[in-house]
Amino acid sequence: MSTAVQTAAAPSATPTARRPAWLWPVLGIVAALLLVSIGYALTRGSADETLPTAYGKRRGSEMARSVNGTGVLAEMFKAAGHRVTTFNRLSPRLDGFDFIVWAPDDFAPPTPEQREFLEDWLAGGEGGRIVFYIGRDYDAAVAYWSEVRPLAAPEDAPEFQRRLARAKADYRSERAKMPTKAYARWFTAKRDGQPRQVRTLQGPWSEGIDAAQTEITIEGRLDIPVPADKVPADPEIPANFEPLLRSEGDLLVTRVTDPAWTDGQVIVLVNGSFVLNYPLVNHEHRKLAARLVNEAGAPGKVVFIESGPGGPEVLDKEPSGGDSSPLAFMGVWPLNAILLHVIILGIVFCLARSPIFGRPRELPAEPAADFGKHVAALGELLARTQDRNYAQARLAQYRALAKRDSGKSHLKAQ
C-alpha cells in the first residue's frame, strides 16, 4: 500500500510530468464498470457450476468451497483459539508464527532447500514449534463423485459417471509425476504401494476413533527412512520417529523430532483423506483433525502455506513490495472512493430488483374504453369460427359501411 502511495505522489515533485486531473477519475470509473461487468458475467455463468477442486488452499470463496481445500481445518484452529493467516512463501516473516500447516499441491516431496528452511525455523523458536506436513497423494474430487453417483437421478447418471471418470483420470495424470521412491529426511516417499481403504487403526491418535466408520484411503506411503534410503550427499536421518496413527503396519501420522530442532517437531500425514474439506464431513475424521489441532497445545499463531508444483519459494528476506493482495487497490485514491460509491449503487440496485417489502398496493386499472382491445377481441371471435370466407365477408361489410358513413360526413361538412 505504501508503494502505491509513493507512486501516486511522485508526479507532484515534477510539475512537467503532472497527469491531467481527469485521468484518475476516468480510470476509476472504467475499472469499476469492468468489475461490475465481470461480476455480472460470473453470476450469469453460475448456472452450470463445476465442482471446486483447488488443492491445499483456504483463501477466497472458491478455495473455501473446494473439496480439497483447508478452510475447515483452519476454522478448527480458530475455534481452538489460534490466530490463523496464510502465506505462499517461506520467508523470515514466518519467525512470528508458532505453527505451520502445509498441504502442498505437488506429488514430489519437499526440496532440500525447503526442508532446511523449515528445520532452521523449528530450531529458532521457543515453546515448541510444529510443522504439519500433509502428503499430496489424495484427491477428494474422486471420493465426492464416487459418493454422489449412486444418488443421481437416472437421467443424470451418465453425467455423474463421466465426471467421476474425469476426476480419476486427472488424479492419475498428476500422480504419475510422483517419484517411485524419494528420500526426504522426514520420510521416504514410495509411490507404488497397494491401494486400500483403512479398516483398522492403532496408535495414540486411534483412541476413541471408530475405524469402521472412517473413509481413509492410502496408496503411496510416507515411511520412516532408513540409512539405505539416502545417498551420502543427503542430510542425516532425524533422531526420533513416533507413529501417532497407523493401520496394519502402514503409517498414517508420524511425529519426527531431532535435538537440533530444540523442542520443535514435524508431524507428517500420509495424505489429506481425513483433514481436507470434503473428508471432514465424516464425524470420525473430525475427531482425527481435532487430534491434530490439539498437538498445537496452547493457542498461538498458525500460518497455512499455500503452494503449487515445485512448492513455495524460499526467500532470505521479505519482498520490498510486501504481500500482494487482490484488494490492494482499495487503498489507492480515488479508486477506493469511486468503488465505494459503485458498491452502494449496486446494493441499491439489488434492493430495487428484490421483492417489494411493506404493504401491497393495487396497480392502476386498465381503461375500459380501448378501441384497440375491441378490434383484438373481434379478431379472436372471427378466428374461432374457423371460416375464412365468413371472416373476409364480415371485414368487407365493415369496410363498405365505414366508407359510406365517411362519405356522408364529408358531404354534411360541405
GROMACS .gro file of C-alpha atoms in nm:
model
  414
    1MET     CA    1   0.000   0.000   0.000
    2SER     CA    2   0.284   0.233   0.082
    3THR     CA    3   0.437   0.169  -0.258
    4ALA     CA    4   0.115   0.273  -0.427
    5VAL     CA    5   0.103   0.598  -0.231
    6GLN     CA    6   0.461   0.683  -0.321
    7THR     CA    7   0.394   0.611  -0.685
    8ALA     CA    8   0.093   0.841  -0.687
    9ALA     CA    9   0.285   1.119  -0.513
   10ALA     CA   10   0.582   1.111  -0.749
   11PRO     CA   11   0.434   1.332  -1.025
   12SER     CA   12   0.387   1.625  -0.785
   13ALA     CA   13   0.765   1.653  -0.750
   14THR     CA   14   0.794   1.725  -1.124
   15PRO     CA   15   0.529   1.974  -1.247
   16THR     CA   16   0.607   1.900  -1.612
   17ALA     CA   17   0.514   1.533  -1.560
   18ARG     CA   18   0.175   1.605  -1.398
   19ARG     CA   19  -0.103   1.398  -1.546
   20PRO     CA   20  -0.438   1.550  -1.643
   21ALA     CA   21  -0.670   1.597  -1.344
   22TRP     CA   22  -0.943   1.390  -1.509
   23LEU     CA   23  -0.724   1.083  -1.570
   24TRP     CA   24  -0.764   0.908  -1.233
   25PRO     CA   25  -1.143   0.955  -1.207
   26VAL     CA   26  -1.190   0.823  -1.561
   27LEU     CA   27  -0.965   0.523  -1.493
   28GLY     CA   28  -1.153   0.459  -1.170
   29ILE     CA   29  -1.490   0.464  -1.344
   30VAL     CA   30  -1.365   0.230  -1.619
   31ALA     CA   31  -1.221  -0.010  -1.360
   32ALA     CA   32  -1.544  -0.003  -1.159
   33LEU     CA   33  -1.759  -0.076  -1.464
   34LEU     CA   34  -1.524  -0.356  -1.565
   35LEU     CA   35  -1.550  -0.516  -1.221
   36VAL     CA   36  -1.929  -0.489  -1.225
   37SER     CA   37  -1.941  -0.646  -1.573
   38ILE     CA   38  -1.715  -0.932  -1.469
   39GLY     CA   39  -1.924  -0.995  -1.159
   40TYR     CA   40  -2.244  -0.999  -1.364
   41ALA     CA   41  -2.091  -1.236  -1.618
   42LEU     CA   42  -1.976  -1.471  -1.343
   43THR     CA   43  -2.320  -1.464  -1.187
   44ARG     CA   44  -2.487  -1.539  -1.519
   45GLY     CA   45  -2.246  -1.824  -1.582
   46SER     CA   46  -2.301  -1.994  -1.249
   47ALA     CA   47  -2.597  -2.199  -1.370
   48ASP     CA   48  -2.366  -2.485  -1.475
   49GLU     CA   49  -2.136  -2.461  -1.178
   50THR     CA   50  -1.846  -2.707  -1.163
   51LEU     CA   51  -1.712  -2.875  -0.851
   52PRO     CA   52  -1.433  -2.662  -0.696
   53THR     CA   53  -1.125  -2.886  -0.658
   54ALA     CA   54  -0.835  -2.647  -0.587
   55TYR     CA   55  -0.593  -2.830  -0.357
   56GLY     CA   56  -0.444  -2.721  -0.026
   57LYS     CA   57  -0.581  -2.364  -0.017
   58ARG     CA   58  -0.819  -2.173   0.210
   59ARG     CA   59  -0.830  -1.812   0.085
   60GLY     CA   60  -1.114  -1.693  -0.137
   61SER     CA   61  -1.472  -1.816  -0.176
   62GLU     CA   62  -1.375  -2.070  -0.443
   63MET     CA   63  -1.099  -2.217  -0.225
   64ALA     CA   64  -1.319  -2.225   0.084
   65ARG     CA   65  -1.575  -2.433  -0.110
   66SER     CA   66  -1.317  -2.665  -0.267
   67VAL     CA   67  -1.345  -3.031  -0.170
   68ASN     CA   68  -0.964  -3.032  -0.150
   69GLY     CA   69  -0.936  -2.709   0.048
   70THR     CA   70  -0.806  -2.649   0.401
   71GLY     CA   71  -1.067  -2.393   0.507
   72VAL     CA   72  -1.247  -2.626   0.750
   73LEU     CA   73  -0.921  -2.726   0.918
   74ALA     CA   74  -0.829  -2.358   0.951
   75GLU     CA   75  -1.166  -2.291   1.117
   76MET     CA   76  -1.095  -2.570   1.364
   77PHE     CA   77  -0.769  -2.397   1.459
   78LYS     CA   78  -0.960  -2.071   1.502
   79ALA     CA   79  -1.222  -2.242   1.720
   80ALA     CA   80  -0.937  -2.362   1.944
   81GLY     CA   81  -0.827  -2.001   1.997
   82HIS     CA   82  -0.545  -1.980   1.741
   83ARG     CA   83  -0.485  -1.684   1.511
   84VAL     CA   84  -0.474  -1.809   1.152
   85THR     CA   85  -0.325  -1.650   0.842
   86THR     CA   86  -0.198  -1.766   0.503
   87PHE     CA   87   0.134  -1.730   0.317
   88ASN     CA   88   0.255  -1.852  -0.020
   89ARG     CA   89   0.629  -1.843   0.054
   90LEU     CA   90   0.891  -1.942   0.310
   91SER     CA   91   1.046  -1.620   0.431
   92PRO     CA   92   1.178  -1.458   0.753
   93ARG     CA   93   0.829  -1.332   0.831
   94LEU     CA   94   0.741  -1.684   0.947
   95ASP     CA   95   0.951  -1.623   1.258
   96GLY     CA   96   0.646  -1.453   1.407
   97PHE     CA   97   0.440  -1.777   1.395
   98ASP     CA   98   0.425  -2.083   1.618
   99PHE     CA   99   0.277  -2.345   1.383
  100ILE     CA  100   0.295  -2.411   1.009
  101VAL     CA  101   0.037  -2.617   0.819
  102TRP     CA  102   0.149  -2.715   0.471
  103ALA     CA  103  -0.061  -2.917   0.226
  104PRO     CA  104   0.142  -2.882  -0.096
  105ASP     CA  105  -0.024  -2.930  -0.434
  106ASP     CA  106   0.278  -3.126  -0.553
  107PHE     CA  107   0.333  -3.502  -0.550
  108ALA     CA  108   0.709  -3.455  -0.515
  109PRO     CA  109   0.843  -3.429  -0.157
  110PRO     CA  110   0.983  -3.102  -0.019
  111THR     CA  111   1.313  -2.994  -0.171
  112PRO     CA  112   1.630  -2.988   0.045
  113GLU     CA  113   1.614  -2.607   0.043
  114GLN     CA  114   1.255  -2.607   0.173
  115ARG     CA  115   1.334  -2.867   0.440
  116GLU     CA  116   1.640  -2.674   0.553
  117PHE     CA  117   1.440  -2.354   0.591
  118LEU     CA  118   1.168  -2.526   0.793
  119GLU     CA  119   1.418  -2.706   1.014
  120ASP     CA  120   1.601  -2.379   1.083
  121TRP     CA  121   1.261  -2.228   1.166
  122LEU     CA  122   1.197  -2.513   1.412
  123ALA     CA  123   1.536  -2.467   1.577
  124GLY     CA  124   1.494  -2.090   1.612
  125GLY     CA  125   1.173  -2.098   1.813
  126GLU     CA  126   1.089  -2.130   2.178
  127GLY     CA  127   0.794  -2.315   2.323
  128GLY     CA  128   0.782  -2.598   2.068
  129ARG     CA  129   0.718  -2.502   1.708
  130ILE     CA  130   0.543  -2.755   1.484
  131VAL     CA  131   0.533  -2.813   1.109
  132PHE     CA  132   0.225  -3.010   1.000
  133TYR     CA  133   0.305  -3.163   0.661
  134ILE     CA  134   0.010  -3.318   0.470
  135GLY     CA  135   0.107  -3.552   0.187
  136ARG     CA  136  -0.044  -3.487  -0.156
  137ASP     CA  137  -0.141  -3.843  -0.256
  138TYR     CA  138  -0.518  -3.792  -0.243
  139ASP     CA  139  -0.795  -3.617  -0.437
  140ALA     CA  140  -1.131  -3.555  -0.271
  141ALA     CA  141  -1.299  -3.500  -0.610
  142VAL     CA  142  -1.277  -3.875  -0.678
  143ALA     CA  143  -1.428  -3.951  -0.336
  144TYR     CA  144  -1.703  -3.694  -0.389
  145TRP     CA  145  -1.820  -3.821  -0.728
  146SER     CA  146  -1.797  -4.183  -0.608
  147GLU     CA  147  -2.021  -4.092  -0.315
  148VAL     CA  148  -2.286  -3.895  -0.505
  149ARG     CA  149  -2.304  -4.105  -0.822
  150PRO     CA  150  -2.540  -4.369  -0.671
  151LEU     CA  151  -2.769  -4.086  -0.557
  152ALA     CA  152  -2.809  -3.935  -0.904
  153ALA     CA  153  -3.140  -3.944  -1.088
  154PRO     CA  154  -3.146  -4.195  -1.376
  155GLU     CA  155  -3.131  -3.919  -1.638
  156ASP     CA  156  -2.826  -3.764  -1.465
  157ALA     CA  157  -2.637  -4.089  -1.402
  158PRO     CA  158  -2.431  -4.076  -1.728
  159GLU     CA  159  -2.314  -3.722  -1.649
  160PHE     CA  160  -2.214  -3.819  -1.294
  161GLN     CA  161  -2.027  -4.122  -1.430
  162ARG     CA  162  -1.848  -3.900  -1.681
  163ARG     CA  163  -1.738  -3.658  -1.409
  164LEU     CA  164  -1.616  -3.942  -1.190
  165ALA     CA  165  -1.411  -4.083  -1.476
  166ARG     CA  166  -1.271  -3.737  -1.550
  167ALA     CA  167  -1.173  -3.686  -1.183
  168LYS     CA  168  -0.996  -4.022  -1.175
  169ALA     CA  169  -0.813  -3.951  -1.499
  170ASP     CA  170  -0.696  -3.608  -1.380
  171TYR     CA  171  -0.578  -3.755  -1.050
  172ARG     CA  172  -0.387  -4.037  -1.220
  173SER     CA  173  -0.229  -3.796  -1.464
  174GLU     CA  174  -0.099  -3.575  -1.183
  175ARG     CA  175   0.002  -3.870  -0.965
  176ALA     CA  176   0.221  -4.010  -1.244
  177LYS     CA  177   0.463  -3.723  -1.164
  178MET     CA  178   0.527  -3.865  -0.817
  179PRO     CA  179   0.873  -4.027  -0.790
  180THR     CA  180   0.877  -4.403  -0.743
  181LYS     CA  181   1.090  -4.361  -0.433
  182ALA     CA  182   1.237  -4.045  -0.281
  183TYR     CA  183   1.423  -3.980   0.044
  184ALA     CA  184   1.303  -3.658   0.206
  185ARG     CA  185   1.468  -3.680   0.554
  186TRP     CA  186   1.134  -3.665   0.742
  187PHE     CA  187   1.012  -3.966   0.543
  188THR     CA  188   1.080  -4.182   0.241
  189ALA     CA  189   0.807  -4.139  -0.020
  190LYS     CA  190   0.706  -4.456  -0.206
  191ARG     CA  191   0.458  -4.430  -0.491
  192ASP     CA  192   0.371  -4.787  -0.583
  193GLY     CA  193   0.205  -4.910  -0.266
  194GLN     CA  194  -0.105  -5.128  -0.268
  195PRO     CA  195  -0.414  -4.902  -0.270
  196ARG     CA  196  -0.650  -4.981   0.012
  197GLN     CA  197  -0.911  -4.836   0.244
  198VAL     CA  198  -0.822  -4.828   0.611
  199ARG     CA  199  -1.030  -5.062   0.829
  200THR     CA  200  -0.823  -5.073   1.149
  201LEU     CA  201  -0.634  -4.806   1.342
  202GLN     CA  202  -0.358  -4.824   1.600
  203GLY     CA  203  -0.151  -4.568   1.788
  204PRO     CA  204  -0.217  -4.280   2.031
  205TRP     CA  205  -0.448  -4.098   1.788
  206SER     CA  206  -0.670  -4.404   1.741
  207GLU     CA  207  -0.825  -4.387   2.089
  208GLY     CA  208  -1.197  -4.316   2.064
  209ILE     CA  209  -1.199  -4.349   1.683
  210ASP     CA  210  -1.433  -4.598   1.515
  211ALA     CA  211  -1.210  -4.718   1.232
  212ALA     CA  212  -1.502  -4.891   1.058
  213GLN     CA  213  -1.672  -4.552   1.012
  214THR     CA  214  -1.368  -4.379   0.862
  215GLU     CA  215  -1.310  -4.338   0.489
  216ILE     CA  216  -0.931  -4.306   0.493
  217THR     CA  217  -0.762  -4.431   0.178
  218ILE     CA  218  -0.392  -4.480   0.114
  219GLU     CA  219  -0.189  -4.568  -0.192
  220GLY     CA  220   0.153  -4.409  -0.175
  221ARG     CA  221   0.337  -4.438   0.156
  222LEU     CA  222   0.547  -4.196   0.362
  223ASP     CA  223   0.761  -4.445   0.555
  224ILE     CA  224   1.021  -4.390   0.825
  225PRO     CA  225   1.353  -4.355   0.638
  226VAL     CA  226   1.638  -4.598   0.688
  227PRO     CA  227   2.009  -4.543   0.609
  228ALA     CA  228   1.977  -4.742   0.287
  229ASP     CA  229   1.727  -4.485   0.151
  230LYS     CA  230   1.976  -4.198   0.143
  231VAL     CA  231   2.285  -4.125  -0.056
  232PRO     CA  232   2.600  -3.979   0.107
  233ALA     CA  233   2.510  -3.627  -0.007
  234ASP     CA  234   2.173  -3.638   0.173
  235PRO     CA  235   2.143  -3.499   0.527
  236GLU     CA  236   2.134  -3.742   0.815
  237ILE     CA  237   1.812  -3.902   0.928
  238PRO     CA  238   1.642  -3.726   1.224
  239ALA     CA  239   1.687  -3.887   1.563
  240ASN     CA  240   1.332  -3.988   1.659
  241PHE     CA  241   1.020  -4.112   1.481
  242GLU     CA  242   0.699  -4.176   1.674
  243PRO     CA  243   0.399  -4.331   1.491
  244LEU     CA  244   0.089  -4.147   1.611
  245LEU     CA  245  -0.158  -4.327   1.384
  246ARG     CA  246  -0.104  -4.639   1.178
  247SER     CA  247  -0.302  -4.917   1.015
  248GLU     CA  248  -0.174  -5.271   0.969
  249GLY     CA  249   0.184  -5.153   0.953
  250ASP     CA  250   0.119  -4.853   0.727
  251LEU     CA  251   0.198  -4.514   0.879
  252LEU     CA  252  -0.079  -4.254   0.865
  253VAL     CA  253   0.062  -3.991   1.104
  254THR     CA  254   0.420  -3.972   1.230
  255ARG     CA  255   0.592  -3.735   1.473
  256VAL     CA  256   0.952  -3.651   1.380
  257THR     CA  257   1.190  -3.486   1.629
  258ASP     CA  258   1.559  -3.410   1.645
  259PRO     CA  259   1.781  -3.249   1.914
  260ALA     CA  260   1.890  -2.987   1.660
  261TRP     CA  261   1.531  -2.857   1.649
  262THR     CA  262   1.520  -2.797   2.028
  263ASP     CA  263   1.151  -2.854   2.114
  264GLY     CA  264   1.036  -2.835   1.751
  265GLN     CA  265   0.877  -3.123   1.566
  266VAL     CA  266   0.741  -3.222   1.226
  267ILE     CA  267   0.411  -3.410   1.213
  268VAL     CA  268   0.376  -3.594   0.881
  269LEU     CA  269   0.034  -3.703   0.749
  270VAL     CA  270   0.043  -3.961   0.472
  271ASN     CA  271  -0.229  -3.771   0.281
  272GLY     CA  272  -0.527  -3.541   0.326
  273SER     CA  273  -0.801  -3.805   0.320
  274PHE     CA  274  -0.910  -3.716   0.675
  275VAL     CA  275  -0.823  -3.344   0.711
  276LEU     CA  276  -0.932  -3.173   0.387
  277ASN     CA  277  -1.272  -3.005   0.345
  278TYR     CA  278  -1.479  -3.287   0.199
  279PRO     CA  279  -1.334  -3.568   0.415
  280LEU     CA  280  -1.417  -3.365   0.726
  281VAL     CA  281  -1.786  -3.427   0.658
  282ASN     CA  282  -1.713  -3.760   0.827
  283HIS     CA  283  -1.754  -3.740   1.206
  284GLU     CA  284  -1.462  -3.973   1.282
  285HIS     CA  285  -1.237  -3.768   1.054
  286ARG     CA  286  -1.325  -3.456   1.254
  287LYS     CA  287  -1.208  -3.637   1.566
  288LEU     CA  288  -0.874  -3.709   1.398
  289ALA     CA  289  -0.845  -3.348   1.281
  290ALA     CA  290  -0.912  -3.240   1.641
  291ARG     CA  291  -0.615  -3.459   1.748
  292LEU     CA  292  -0.401  -3.264   1.502
  293VAL     CA  293  -0.522  -2.929   1.637
  294ASN     CA  294  -0.463  -3.048   1.995
  295GLU     CA  295  -0.098  -3.120   1.912
  296ALA     CA  296  -0.052  -2.742   1.886
  297GLY     CA  297  -0.141  -2.707   2.255
  298ALA     CA  298  -0.195  -2.355   2.385
  299PRO     CA  299  -0.341  -2.101   2.138
  300GLY     CA  300  -0.080  -1.942   1.918
  301LYS     CA  301  -0.028  -1.810   1.566
  302VAL     CA  302  -0.086  -2.056   1.283
  303VAL     CA  303   0.012  -1.999   0.921
  304PHE     CA  304  -0.117  -2.208   0.631
  305ILE     CA  305   0.132  -2.232   0.345
  306GLU     CA  306  -0.030  -2.247   0.001
  307SER     CA  307   0.184  -2.380  -0.282
  308GLY     CA  308   0.161  -2.542  -0.621
  309PRO     CA  309   0.406  -2.750  -0.826
  310GLY     CA  310   0.760  -2.701  -0.700
  311GLY     CA  311   0.644  -2.586  -0.358
  312PRO     CA  312   0.672  -2.239  -0.202
  313GLU     CA  313   0.955  -2.004  -0.286
  314VAL     CA  314   1.228  -1.980  -0.022
  315LEU     CA  315   1.342  -1.622   0.045
  316ASP     CA  316   1.624  -1.486   0.263
  317LYS     CA  317   1.440  -1.157   0.310
  318GLU     CA  318   1.091  -1.022   0.260
  319PRO     CA  319   1.000  -0.874  -0.081
  320SER     CA  320   1.013  -0.495  -0.081
  321GLY     CA  321   0.660  -0.473  -0.220
  322GLY     CA  322   0.506  -0.660   0.073
  323ASP     CA  323   0.222  -0.906   0.037
  324SER     CA  324   0.035  -0.887  -0.289
  325SER     CA  325  -0.339  -0.872  -0.242
  326PRO     CA  326  -0.624  -0.850  -0.492
  327LEU     CA  327  -0.773  -0.575  -0.274
  328ALA     CA  328  -0.457  -0.365  -0.255
  329PHE     CA  329  -0.603  -0.111  -0.500
  330MET     CA  330  -0.870  -0.031  -0.240
  331GLY     CA  331  -0.609   0.179  -0.064
  332VAL     CA  332  -0.538   0.391  -0.371
  333TRP     CA  333  -0.717   0.724  -0.413
  334PRO     CA  334  -0.951   0.786  -0.590
  335LEU     CA  335  -1.026   0.422  -0.680
  336ASN     CA  336  -1.136   0.344  -0.327
  337ALA     CA  337  -1.387   0.632  -0.318
  338ILE     CA  338  -1.525   0.551  -0.664
  339LEU     CA  339  -1.561   0.180  -0.591
  340LEU     CA  340  -1.731   0.255  -0.260
  341HIS     CA  341  -1.999   0.450  -0.444
  342VAL     CA  342  -2.032   0.178  -0.707
  343ILE     CA  343  -2.080  -0.081  -0.433
  344ILE     CA  344  -2.351   0.133  -0.270
  345LEU     CA  345  -2.517   0.178  -0.610
  346GLY     CA  346  -2.506  -0.199  -0.662
  347ILE     CA  347  -2.672  -0.257  -0.324
  348VAL     CA  348  -2.947  -0.009  -0.412
  349PHE     CA  349  -2.995  -0.181  -0.749
  350CYS     CA  350  -3.022  -0.523  -0.582
  351LEU     CA  351  -3.278  -0.387  -0.336
  352ALA     CA  352  -3.475  -0.233  -0.622
  353ARG     CA  353  -3.484  -0.566  -0.803
  354SER     CA  354  -3.573  -0.765  -0.493
  355PRO     CA  355  -3.932  -0.842  -0.385
  356ILE     CA  356  -4.127  -0.540  -0.258
  357PHE     CA  357  -4.143  -0.509   0.119
  358GLY     CA  358  -4.426  -0.334   0.301
  359ARG     CA  359  -4.799  -0.302   0.227
  360PRO     CA  360  -4.920  -0.431  -0.109
  361ARG     CA  361  -5.079  -0.176  -0.338
  362GLU     CA  362  -5.317  -0.216  -0.631
  363LEU     CA  363  -5.194  -0.135  -0.978
  364PRO     CA  364  -5.398   0.119  -1.181
  365ALA     CA  365  -5.692  -0.043  -1.363
  366GLU     CA  366  -5.672  -0.076  -1.739
  367PRO     CA  367  -5.904   0.166  -1.930
  368ALA     CA  368  -6.231   0.009  -2.042
  369ALA     CA  369  -6.274   0.235  -2.350
  370ASP     CA  370  -5.985   0.099  -2.550
  371PHE     CA  371  -6.084   0.058  -2.917
  372GLY     CA  372  -5.773  -0.145  -2.987
  373LYS     CA  373  -5.891  -0.414  -2.746
  374HIS     CA  374  -6.231  -0.419  -2.921
  375VAL     CA  375  -6.058  -0.488  -3.252
  376ALA     CA  376  -5.844  -0.761  -3.095
  377ALA     CA  377  -6.150  -0.924  -2.935
  378LEU     CA  378  -6.341  -0.917  -3.265
  379GLY     CA  379  -6.043  -1.076  -3.439
  380GLU     CA  380  -6.037  -1.358  -3.183
  381LEU     CA  381  -6.410  -1.419  -3.231
  382LEU     CA  382  -6.371  -1.438  -3.606
  383ALA     CA  383  -6.075  -1.675  -3.566
  384ARG     CA  384  -6.289  -1.911  -3.359
  385THR     CA  385  -6.532  -1.957  -3.650
  386GLN     CA  386  -6.259  -2.132  -3.847
  387ASP     CA  387  -6.433  -1.991  -4.159
  388ARG     CA  388  -6.201  -1.777  -4.367
  389ASN     CA  389  -6.467  -1.673  -4.620
  390TYR     CA  390  -6.708  -1.568  -4.347
  391ALA     CA  391  -6.439  -1.359  -4.175
  392GLN     CA  392  -6.343  -1.187  -4.500
  393ALA     CA  393  -6.709  -1.119  -4.576
  394ARG     CA  394  -6.760  -0.952  -4.238
  395LEU     CA  395  -6.445  -0.741  -4.289
  396ALA     CA  396  -6.563  -0.637  -4.638
  397GLN     CA  397  -6.904  -0.544  -4.495
  398TYR     CA  398  -6.743  -0.332  -4.224
  399ARG     CA  399  -6.520  -0.151  -4.473
  400ALA     CA  400  -6.817  -0.073  -4.701
  401LEU     CA  401  -7.019   0.069  -4.411
  402ALA     CA  402  -6.724   0.269  -4.285
  403LYS     CA  403  -6.662   0.411  -4.633
  404ARG     CA  404  -7.031   0.510  -4.683
  405ASP     CA  405  -7.054   0.672  -4.338
  406SER     CA  406  -6.731   0.856  -4.402
  407GLY     CA  407  -6.869   0.994  -4.729
  408LYS     CA  408  -7.191   1.121  -4.571
  409SER     CA  409  -6.999   1.303  -4.303
  410HIS     CA  410  -6.790   1.474  -4.566
  411LEU     CA  411  -7.099   1.587  -4.756
  412LYS     CA  412  -7.251   1.733  -4.439
  413ALA     CA  413  -6.931   1.920  -4.368
  414GLN     CA  414  -6.963   2.096  -4.705
   0.00000   0.00000   0.00000
